[in-house]
Amino acid sequence: MKKMNDYKFWFVVGSQFLYGPEVLETVASRAQEMADTLNKSGKLPCEIVYKVTAKTPEEITNVVKEANYDDSCAGIITWMHTFSPSKMWLNGLKLLQKPYCHLATQYNKSIPNKEIDMDFMNLNQAAHGDREHGFIAARLRIPRKIIAGYWKDAKVQKRLGDWMRVCVGVAFSKELKVMRFDDNMRNVAVTEGDKVGVQEVLGWQVNTWPVGQLVEYIEDVSEDEVDEKIKEYKKAYKFNTKNMDAVRYQAKEEIAIKRMLDEEGCMAFTNTFEDLYGMEQLPGLASQRLMEQGYGYGGEGDWKVSAMTAIIKAMSEGQSGGSSFMEDYTYELDEKGQFSLGAHMLEVCPSIASKQPQIEVHPLGIGGKSDPARLVFEGRAGKAIVVTLVGMGGRLRMIVQDIEAVKPIYSMPNLPVARVMWKAMPDLATGVECWIMAGGAHHTTLTYDVSAEQMHDFARIMGIEFVHIDKDTTPEKLEKELFCNDLAYKLKAN
Ligand code: MN
């Protein structure tokens, strides 16, 4: 899979011949200067490549066709320094298959009060050109990101960078392969789904591999390889167990699962405690380690959350907050402070740990296997979101809730798993009512790095329903929104 900085974004500037060659030369040189300055800002995760100051329909159509077929191009950014009649854009935009951002900015920050004359107005008419450009995309119903503001402002650059990360997530999604070991947990509804439908919309190739093959791979791991892994563990974690056999078995599982994933080009996987046939332990530490390396994971066969976790990790490459597979477990309902406690049987990613995780070995209580080694830690405090994707029958709904993670209010010395405690927005009871009303799953991806705005951008590019539960959400408003969404998607389907 490509990394973040393997991707480029093409900067396409609109104009026309009306203004004469001098103005067009100035536009082109300023566009190059803007691309160079933005690239040097350190705010963008990928390079911007200035492509063309387009003056004809042919130039626009050609650059769109090239963008569609260039695998390293993750999106196009358009900007109208001057007025670019947008019927010239119509045919090209109809062919566009890459994410598209309309950067509504202008070269100069301020109006030069004394010097301003008609020459200045001819050259600097972004306000004019951006409206014409905005109309055609609205008329064609093309999903696009609109970012308005001065191009040197930190906030504008941050939003552009965040959107670029989303586009890398989109490119990653379209190539993503998910490896499933056995099926979903028996009788569970929300983790099921239409794999053909999801591949059509999001690109994921979700397929199954035998648990027996994984067992063979585990048995083939050499003791030397395990010794190397144990050295890595000793550097990264504290050992709070004497049961080295259990830890060594998890090392074998980590090596074996990674080997199978890499051989098949898969960046996400699932398993289920209901089928560990031939395995000694449920992979705990192993799954945690693989998530830390950027692989998606979903428990109980949940391939949707596994894929979303992998995508969110790809979007946030190089950021430090962390993202993990998560599950809503239990509530603190004391009126002085109400919280959700999230955890999983074992598999929470150490990228969200507040301090150095400890390796511990404890009985699992279900699955009937040996005591698995796992990393135990508390998640860090801070603003985050939880993301879920559910199949609504013929369409996908993404639900995002704003949360604020806190330091767990109890020490919980007998809880032998990694855990995070958070306040759900707008408050626990309303947040839970809204989440349940929308059909949100018990499995989510929790991320400190990726924002709700970014997940909204992802959903818009992919054409899936997006529901955001934030500080202003009320059950009444949400009920109406869901009702309208149902109608809209029914109309779309016909
Ligand atoms: Mn679960």
mmCIF file of N, CA, C and O in Angstrom, residues 355-428:
data_model
loop_
_atom_site.group_PDB
_atom_site.id
_atom_site.type_symbol
_atom_site.label_atom_id
_atom_site.label_comp_id
_atom_site.label_asym_id
_atom_site.label_seq_id
_atom_site.Cartn_x
_atom_site.Cartn_y
_atom_site.Cartn_z
ATOM 1 N N LYS A 355 -0.080 6.073 29.177
ATOM 2 C CA LYS A 355 1.332 5.819 29.531
ATOM 3 C C LYS A 355 1.703 4.401 29.131
ATOM 4 O O LYS A 355 0.891 3.692 28.544
ATOM 5 N N GLN A 356 2.936 4.020 29.455
ATOM 6 C CA GLN A 356 3.461 2.735 28.958
ATOM 7 C C GLN A 356 2.551 1.555 29.319
ATOM 8 O O GLN A 356 2.281 1.312 30.497
ATOM 9 N N PRO A 357 2.064 0.795 28.324
ATOM 10 C CA PRO A 357 1.208 -0.353 28.610
ATOM 11 C C PRO A 357 1.981 -1.489 29.293
ATOM 12 O O PRO A 357 3.199 -1.594 29.154
ATOM 13 N N GLN A 358 1.244 -2.306 30.025
ATOM 14 C CA GLN A 358 1.843 -3.465 30.701
ATOM 15 C C GLN A 358 1.341 -4.736 30.050
ATOM 16 O O GLN A 358 0.154 -4.855 29.757
ATOM 17 N N ILE A 359 2.231 -5.716 29.921
ATOM 18 C CA ILE A 359 1.802 -7.025 29.439
ATOM 19 C C ILE A 359 1.354 -7.853 30.646
ATOM 20 O O ILE A 359 2.091 -7.988 31.625
ATOM 21 N N GLU A 360 0.133 -8.361 30.571
ATOM 22 C CA GLU A 360 -0.396 -9.197 31.650
ATOM 23 C C GLU A 360 -1.037 -10.444 31.053
ATOM 24 O O GLU A 360 -1.419 -10.455 29.883
ATOM 25 N N VAL A 361 -1.187 -11.470 31.868
ATOM 26 C CA VAL A 361 -1.819 -12.724 31.431
ATOM 27 C C VAL A 361 -2.936 -13.057 32.413
ATOM 28 O O VAL A 361 -2.706 -13.098 33.625
ATOM 29 N N HIS A 362 -4.133 -13.194 31.904
ATOM 30 C CA HIS A 362 -5.294 -13.500 32.757
ATOM 31 C C HIS A 362 -6.225 -14.440 31.997
ATOM 32 O O HIS A 362 -6.207 -14.465 30.767
ATOM 33 N N PRO A 363 -7.092 -15.153 32.753
ATOM 34 C CA PRO A 363 -8.113 -15.970 32.081
ATOM 35 C C PRO A 363 -9.088 -15.075 31.326
ATOM 36 O O PRO A 363 -9.284 -13.911 31.681
ATOM 37 N N LEU A 364 -9.688 -15.632 30.269
ATOM 38 C CA LEU A 364 -10.603 -14.835 29.431
ATOM 39 C C LEU A 364 -12.063 -14.991 29.845
ATOM 40 O O LEU A 364 -12.858 -14.067 29.691
ATOM 41 N N GLY A 365 -12.423 -16.170 30.320
ATOM 42 C CA GLY A 365 -13.814 -16.366 30.744
ATOM 43 C C GLY A 365 -14.729 -16.870 29.654
ATOM 44 O O GLY A 365 -15.737 -17.487 29.932
ATOM 45 N N ILE A 366 -14.401 -16.596 28.383
ATOM 46 C CA ILE A 366 -15.177 -17.180 27.277
ATOM 47 C C ILE A 366 -14.209 -17.719 26.226
ATOM 48 O O ILE A 366 -13.058 -17.309 26.170
ATOM 49 N N GLY A 367 -14.712 -18.648 25.411
ATOM 50 C CA GLY A 367 -13.891 -19.179 24.319
ATOM 51 C C GLY A 367 -13.174 -20.481 24.670
ATOM 52 O O GLY A 367 -12.802 -21.237 23.785
ATOM 53 N N GLY A 368 -12.985 -20.740 25.973
ATOM 54 C CA GLY A 368 -12.440 -22.023 26.419
ATOM 55 C C GLY A 368 -11.004 -22.280 26.001
ATOM 56 O O GLY A 368 -10.619 -23.420 25.765
ATOM 57 N N LYS A 369 -10.184 -21.221 25.884
ATOM 58 C CA LYS A 369 -8.781 -21.405 25.507
ATOM 59 C C LYS A 369 -7.874 -21.018 26.670
ATOM 60 O O LYS A 369 -8.349 -20.595 27.723
ATOM 61 N N SER A 370 -6.529 -21.139 26.460
ATOM 62 C CA SER A 370 -5.582 -20.765 27.515
ATOM 63 C C SER A 370 -5.648 -19.274 27.800
ATOM 64 O O SER A 370 -6.097 -18.491 26.953
ATOM 65 N N ASP A 371 -5.097 -18.901 28.960
ATOM 66 C CA ASP A 371 -5.101 -17.495 29.361
ATOM 67 C C ASP A 371 -4.272 -16.677 28.371
ATOM 68 O O ASP A 371 -3.086 -16.945 28.207
ATOM 69 N N PRO A 372 -4.870 -15.679 27.732
ATOM 70 C CA PRO A 372 -4.107 -14.922 26.738
ATOM 71 C C PRO A 372 -3.351 -13.726 27.332
ATOM 72 O O PRO A 372 -3.852 -13.051 28.230
ATOM 73 N N ALA A 373 -2.175 -13.478 26.784
ATOM 74 C CA ALA A 373 -1.432 -12.272 27.142
ATOM 75 C C ALA A 373 -2.050 -11.093 26.416
ATOM 76 O O ALA A 373 -2.513 -11.218 25.287
ATOM 77 N N ARG A 374 -2.059 -9.962 27.095
ATOM 78 C CA ARG A 374 -2.627 -8.740 26.520
ATOM 79 C C ARG A 374 -1.928 -7.518 27.105
ATOM 80 O O ARG A 374 -1.279 -7.607 28.150
ATOM 81 N N LEU A 375 -2.075 -6.378 26.420
ATOM 82 C CA LEU A 375 -1.568 -5.109 26.943
ATOM 83 C C LEU A 375 -2.682 -4.447 27.730
ATOM 84 O O LEU A 375 -3.810 -4.329 27.247
ATOM 85 N N VAL A 376 -2.352 -4.009 28.949
ATOM 86 C CA VAL A 376 -3.334 -3.333 29.794
ATOM 87 C C VAL A 376 -2.891 -1.879 29.974
ATOM 88 O O VAL A 376 -1.718 -1.611 30.241
ATOM 89 N N PHE A 377 -3.816 -0.963 29.778
ATOM 90 C CA PHE A 377 -3.499 0.470 29.949
ATOM 91 C C PHE A 377 -4.793 1.267 30.024
ATOM 92 O O PHE A 377 -5.872 0.746 29.721
ATOM 93 N N GLU A 378 -4.645 2.542 30.408
ATOM 94 C CA GLU A 378 -5.767 3.484 30.352
ATOM 95 C C GLU A 378 -5.573 4.361 29.125
ATOM 96 O O GLU A 378 -4.457 4.781 28.825
ATOM 97 N N GLY A 379 -6.681 4.669 28.447
ATOM 98 C CA GLY A 379 -6.613 5.578 27.304
ATOM 99 C C GLY A 379 -6.360 7.000 27.792
ATOM 100 O O GLY A 379 -6.641 7.341 28.938
ATOM 101 N N ARG A 380 -5.849 7.836 26.874
ATOM 102 C CA ARG A 380 -5.540 9.214 27.281
ATOM 103 C C ARG A 380 -6.800 10.086 27.296
ATOM 104 O O ARG A 380 -7.788 9.777 26.633
ATOM 105 N N ALA A 381 -6.710 11.161 28.075
ATOM 106 C CA ALA A 381 -7.800 12.130 28.117
ATOM 107 C C ALA A 381 -7.723 13.014 26.877
ATOM 108 O O ALA A 381 -6.653 13.194 26.304
ATOM 109 N N GLY A 382 -8.866 13.543 26.458
ATOM 110 C CA GLY A 382 -8.854 14.476 25.328
ATOM 111 C C GLY A 382 -10.077 14.326 24.459
ATOM 112 O O GLY A 382 -10.841 13.378 24.586
ATOM 113 N N LYS A 383 -10.236 15.304 23.555
ATOM 114 C CA LYS A 383 -11.380 15.257 22.635
ATOM 115 C C LYS A 383 -11.146 14.183 21.572
ATOM 116 O O LYS A 383 -10.031 14.025 21.070
ATOM 117 N N ALA A 384 -12.191 13.464 21.250
ATOM 118 C CA ALA A 384 -12.078 12.379 20.269
ATOM 119 C C ALA A 384 -13.445 12.184 19.618
ATOM 120 O O ALA A 384 -14.415 12.890 19.935
ATOM 121 N N ILE A 385 -13.508 11.254 18.689
ATOM 122 C CA ILE A 385 -14.799 10.848 18.123
ATOM 123 C C ILE A 385 -14.863 9.326 18.104
ATOM 124 O O ILE A 385 -13.822 8.659 18.113
ATOM 125 N N VAL A 386 -16.084 8.797 18.076
ATOM 126 C CA VAL A 386 -16.272 7.379 17.779
ATOM 127 C C VAL A 386 -17.064 7.291 16.476
ATOM 128 O O VAL A 386 -17.965 8.100 16.220
ATOM 129 N N VAL A 387 -16.659 6.326 15.647
ATOM 130 C CA VAL A 387 -17.210 6.191 14.292
ATOM 131 C C VAL A 387 -17.766 4.782 14.122
ATOM 132 O O VAL A 387 -17.098 3.815 14.491
ATOM 133 N N THR A 388 -18.948 4.665 13.563
ATOM 134 C CA THR A 388 -19.486 3.350 13.254
ATOM 135 C C THR A 388 -20.120 3.384 11.869
ATOM 136 O O THR A 388 -20.518 4.443 11.382
ATOM 137 N N LEU A 389 -20.176 2.229 11.251
ATOM 138 C CA LEU A 389 -20.774 2.109 9.926
ATOM 139 C C LEU A 389 -21.761 0.951 9.997
ATOM 140 O O LEU A 389 -21.392 -0.153 10.392
ATOM 141 N N VAL A 390 -23.013 1.239 9.665
ATOM 142 C CA VAL A 390 -24.024 0.174 9.739
ATOM 143 C C VAL A 390 -24.720 0.030 8.389
ATOM 144 O O VAL A 390 -24.852 1.002 7.630
ATOM 145 N N GLY A 391 -25.153 -1.198 8.097
ATOM 146 C CA GLY A 391 -25.877 -1.465 6.854
ATOM 147 C C GLY A 391 -27.360 -1.291 7.115
ATOM 148 O O GLY A 391 -27.930 -1.955 7.981
ATOM 149 N N MET A 392 -27.995 -0.370 6.369
ATOM 150 C CA MET A 392 -29.407 -0.061 6.617
ATOM 151 C C MET A 392 -30.333 -0.781 5.632
ATOM 152 O O MET A 392 -31.526 -0.498 5.575
ATOM 153 N N GLY A 393 -29.765 -1.717 4.860
ATOM 154 C CA GLY A 393 -30.576 -2.378 3.829
ATOM 155 C C GLY A 393 -30.522 -1.529 2.572
ATOM 156 O O GLY A 393 -31.299 -0.580 2.445
ATOM 157 N N GLY A 394 -29.600 -1.846 1.678
ATOM 158 C CA GLY A 394 -29.467 -1.077 0.440
ATOM 159 C C GLY A 394 -28.591 0.149 0.561
ATOM 160 O O GLY A 394 -28.306 0.803 -0.427
ATOM 161 N N ARG A 395 -28.203 0.487 1.766
ATOM 162 C CA ARG A 395 -27.277 1.629 1.896
ATOM 163 C C ARG A 395 -26.518 1.558 3.219
ATOM 164 O O ARG A 395 -26.918 0.847 4.147
ATOM 165 N N LEU A 396 -25.424 2.320 3.247
ATOM 166 C CA LEU A 396 -24.598 2.383 4.452
ATOM 167 C C LEU A 396 -24.856 3.685 5.179
ATOM 168 O O LEU A 396 -25.031 4.732 4.553
ATOM 169 N N ARG A 397 -24.878 3.614 6.504
ATOM 170 C CA ARG A 397 -24.989 4.830 7.326
ATOM 171 C C ARG A 397 -23.746 4.913 8.203
ATOM 172 O O ARG A 397 -23.433 3.962 8.919
ATOM 173 N N MET A 398 -23.066 6.055 8.112
ATOM 174 C CA MET A 398 -21.954 6.309 9.032
ATOM 175 C C MET A 398 -22.458 7.200 10.155
ATOM 176 O O MET A 398 -23.094 8.229 9.890
ATOM 177 N N ILE A 399 -22.186 6.793 11.386
ATOM 178 C CA ILE A 399 -22.586 7.600 12.544
ATOM 179 C C ILE A 399 -21.311 7.987 13.297
ATOM 180 O O ILE A 399 -20.473 7.137 13.593
ATOM 181 N N VAL A 400 -21.192 9.272 13.567
ATOM 182 C CA VAL A 400 -20.037 9.792 14.298
ATOM 183 C C VAL A 400 -20.541 10.529 15.528
ATOM 184 O O VAL A 400 -21.490 11.318 15.442
ATOM 185 N N GLN A 401 -19.951 10.242 16.653
ATOM 186 C CA GLN A 401 -20.320 10.967 17.880
ATOM 187 C C GLN A 401 -19.082 11.649 18.455
ATOM 188 O O GLN A 401 -18.011 11.048 18.546
ATOM 189 N N ASP A 402 -19.243 12.920 18.833
ATOM 190 C CA ASP A 402 -18.169 13.628 19.532
ATOM 191 C C ASP A 402 -18.114 13.118 20.963
ATOM 192 O O ASP A 402 -19.171 12.966 21.607
ATOM 193 N N ILE A 403 -16.920 12.883 21.452
ATOM 194 C CA ILE A 403 -16.761 12.452 22.845
ATOM 195 C C ILE A 403 -15.599 13.203 23.475
ATOM 196 O O ILE A 403 -14.758 13.779 22.767
ATOM 197 N N GLU A 404 -15.587 13.197 24.802
ATOM 198 C CA GLU A 404 -14.416 13.723 25.493
ATOM 199 C C GLU A 404 -13.925 12.651 26.445
ATOM 200 O O GLU A 404 -14.607 12.318 27.421
ATOM 201 N N ALA A 405 -12.767 12.088 26.118
ATOM 202 C CA ALA A 405 -12.200 11.035 26.971
ATOM 203 C C ALA A 405 -11.622 11.690 28.230
ATOM 204 O O ALA A 405 -11.067 12.792 28.175
ATOM 205 N N VAL A 406 -11.813 10.998 29.349
ATOM 206 C CA VAL A 406 -11.312 11.514 30.641
ATOM 207 C C VAL A 406 -10.398 10.451 31.256
ATOM 208 O O VAL A 406 -10.426 9.287 30.857
ATOM 209 N N LYS A 407 -9.634 10.876 32.235
ATOM 210 C CA LYS A 407 -8.891 9.873 32.997
ATOM 211 C C LYS A 407 -9.915 9.048 33.753
ATOM 212 O O LYS A 407 -10.782 9.611 34.424
ATOM 213 N N PRO A 408 -9.870 7.687 33.648
ATOM 214 C CA PRO A 408 -10.897 6.888 34.337
ATOM 215 C C PRO A 408 -11.025 7.283 35.804
ATOM 216 O O PRO A 408 -10.024 7.480 36.491
ATOM 217 N N ILE A 409 -12.282 7.424 36.262
ATOM 218 C CA ILE A 409 -12.521 7.960 37.606
ATOM 219 C C ILE A 409 -12.267 6.926 38.693
ATOM 220 O O ILE A 409 -12.197 7.270 39.857
ATOM 221 N N TYR A 410 -12.165 5.659 38.318
ATOM 222 C CA TYR A 410 -11.819 4.601 39.282
ATOM 223 C C TYR A 410 -10.533 3.935 38.816
ATOM 224 O O TYR A 410 -10.221 3.947 37.626
ATOM 225 N N SER A 411 -9.817 3.310 39.765
ATOM 226 C CA SER A 411 -8.562 2.659 39.358
ATOM 227 C C SER A 411 -8.810 1.280 38.731
ATOM 228 O O SER A 411 -8.013 0.810 37.922
ATOM 229 N N MET A 412 -9.901 0.595 39.093
ATOM 230 C CA MET A 412 -10.293 -0.689 38.505
ATOM 231 C C MET A 412 -9.148 -1.714 38.475
ATOM 232 O O MET A 412 -8.773 -2.197 37.394
ATOM 233 N N PRO A 413 -8.580 -2.040 39.647
ATOM 234 C CA PRO A 413 -7.405 -2.940 39.673
ATOM 235 C C PRO A 413 -7.709 -4.365 39.216
ATOM 236 O O PRO A 413 -6.798 -5.103 38.846
ATOM 237 N N ASN A 414 -8.983 -4.749 39.228
ATOM 238 C CA ASN A 414 -9.322 -6.125 38.835
ATOM 239 C C ASN A 414 -9.789 -6.252 37.392
ATOM 240 O O ASN A 414 -10.209 -7.319 36.967
ATOM 241 N N LEU A 415 -9.756 -5.126 36.647
ATOM 242 C CA LEU A 415 -10.176 -5.184 35.240
ATOM 243 C C LEU A 415 -8.923 -5.353 34.381
ATOM 244 O O LEU A 415 -8.155 -4.417 34.210
ATOM 245 N N PRO A 416 -8.724 -6.563 33.841
ATOM 246 C CA PRO A 416 -7.427 -6.841 33.204
ATOM 247 C C PRO A 416 -7.404 -6.528 31.704
ATOM 248 O O PRO A 416 -6.836 -7.267 30.925
ATOM 249 N N VAL A 417 -8.053 -5.445 31.297
ATOM 250 C CA VAL A 417 -8.013 -5.065 29.882
ATOM 251 C C VAL A 417 -7.782 -3.563 29.751
ATOM 252 O O VAL A 417 -8.033 -2.796 30.684
ATOM 253 N N ALA A 418 -7.339 -3.164 28.571
ATOM 254 C CA ALA A 418 -7.192 -1.741 28.276
ATOM 255 C C ALA A 418 -8.579 -1.116 28.255
ATOM 256 O O ALA A 418 -9.548 -1.747 27.832
ATOM 257 N N ARG A 419 -8.680 0.123 28.715
ATOM 258 C CA ARG A 419 -9.994 0.758 28.807
ATOM 259 C C ARG A 419 -9.897 2.277 28.601
ATOM 260 O O ARG A 419 -8.842 2.868 28.834
ATOM 261 N N VAL A 420 -11.000 2.868 28.145
ATOM 262 C CA VAL A 420 -11.097 4.315 27.986
ATOM 263 C C VAL A 420 -12.434 4.732 28.594
ATOM 264 O O VAL A 420 -13.448 4.040 28.415
ATOM 265 N N MET A 421 -12.450 5.861 29.280
ATOM 266 C CA MET A 421 -13.703 6.376 29.832
ATOM 267 C C MET A 421 -13.987 7.704 29.152
ATOM 268 O O MET A 421 -13.075 8.508 28.953
ATOM 269 N N TRP A 422 -15.246 7.931 28.756
ATOM 270 C CA TRP A 422 -15.521 9.189 28.065
ATOM 271 C C TRP A 422 -16.919 9.725 28.368
ATOM 272 O O TRP A 422 -17.806 8.988 28.787
ATOM 273 N N LYS A 423 -17.025 11.038 28.117
ATOM 274 C CA LYS A 423 -18.328 11.711 28.144
ATOM 275 C C LYS A 423 -18.806 11.776 26.715
ATOM 276 O O LYS A 423 -18.094 12.309 25.855
ATOM 277 N N ALA A 424 -19.994 11.269 26.471
ATOM 278 C CA ALA A 424 -20.556 11.343 25.125
ATOM 279 C C ALA A 424 -21.286 12.672 24.990
ATOM 280 O O ALA A 424 -21.875 13.166 25.944
ATOM 281 N N MET A 425 -21.272 13.249 23.800
ATOM 282 C CA MET A 425 -22.007 14.490 23.539
ATOM 283 C C MET A 425 -23.430 14.159 23.097
ATOM 284 O O MET A 425 -23.613 13.138 22.441
ATOM 285 N N PRO A 426 -24.415 14.989 23.383
ATOM 286 C CA PRO A 426 -24.319 16.219 24.175
ATOM 287 C C PRO A 426 -24.235 15.930 25.680
ATOM 288 O O PRO A 426 -23.687 16.729 26.420
ATOM 289 N N ASP A 427 -24.769 14.826 26.126
ATOM 290 C CA ASP A 427 -24.593 14.330 27.492
ATOM 291 C C ASP A 427 -24.866 12.840 27.404
ATOM 292 O O ASP A 427 -25.362 12.357 26.379
ATOM 293 N N LEU A 428 -24.556 12.111 28.452
ATOM 294 C CA LEU A 428 -24.603 10.650 28.325
ATOM 295 C C LEU A 428 -25.979 10.148 27.878
ATOM 296 O O LEU A 428 -26.099 9.433 26.889
#
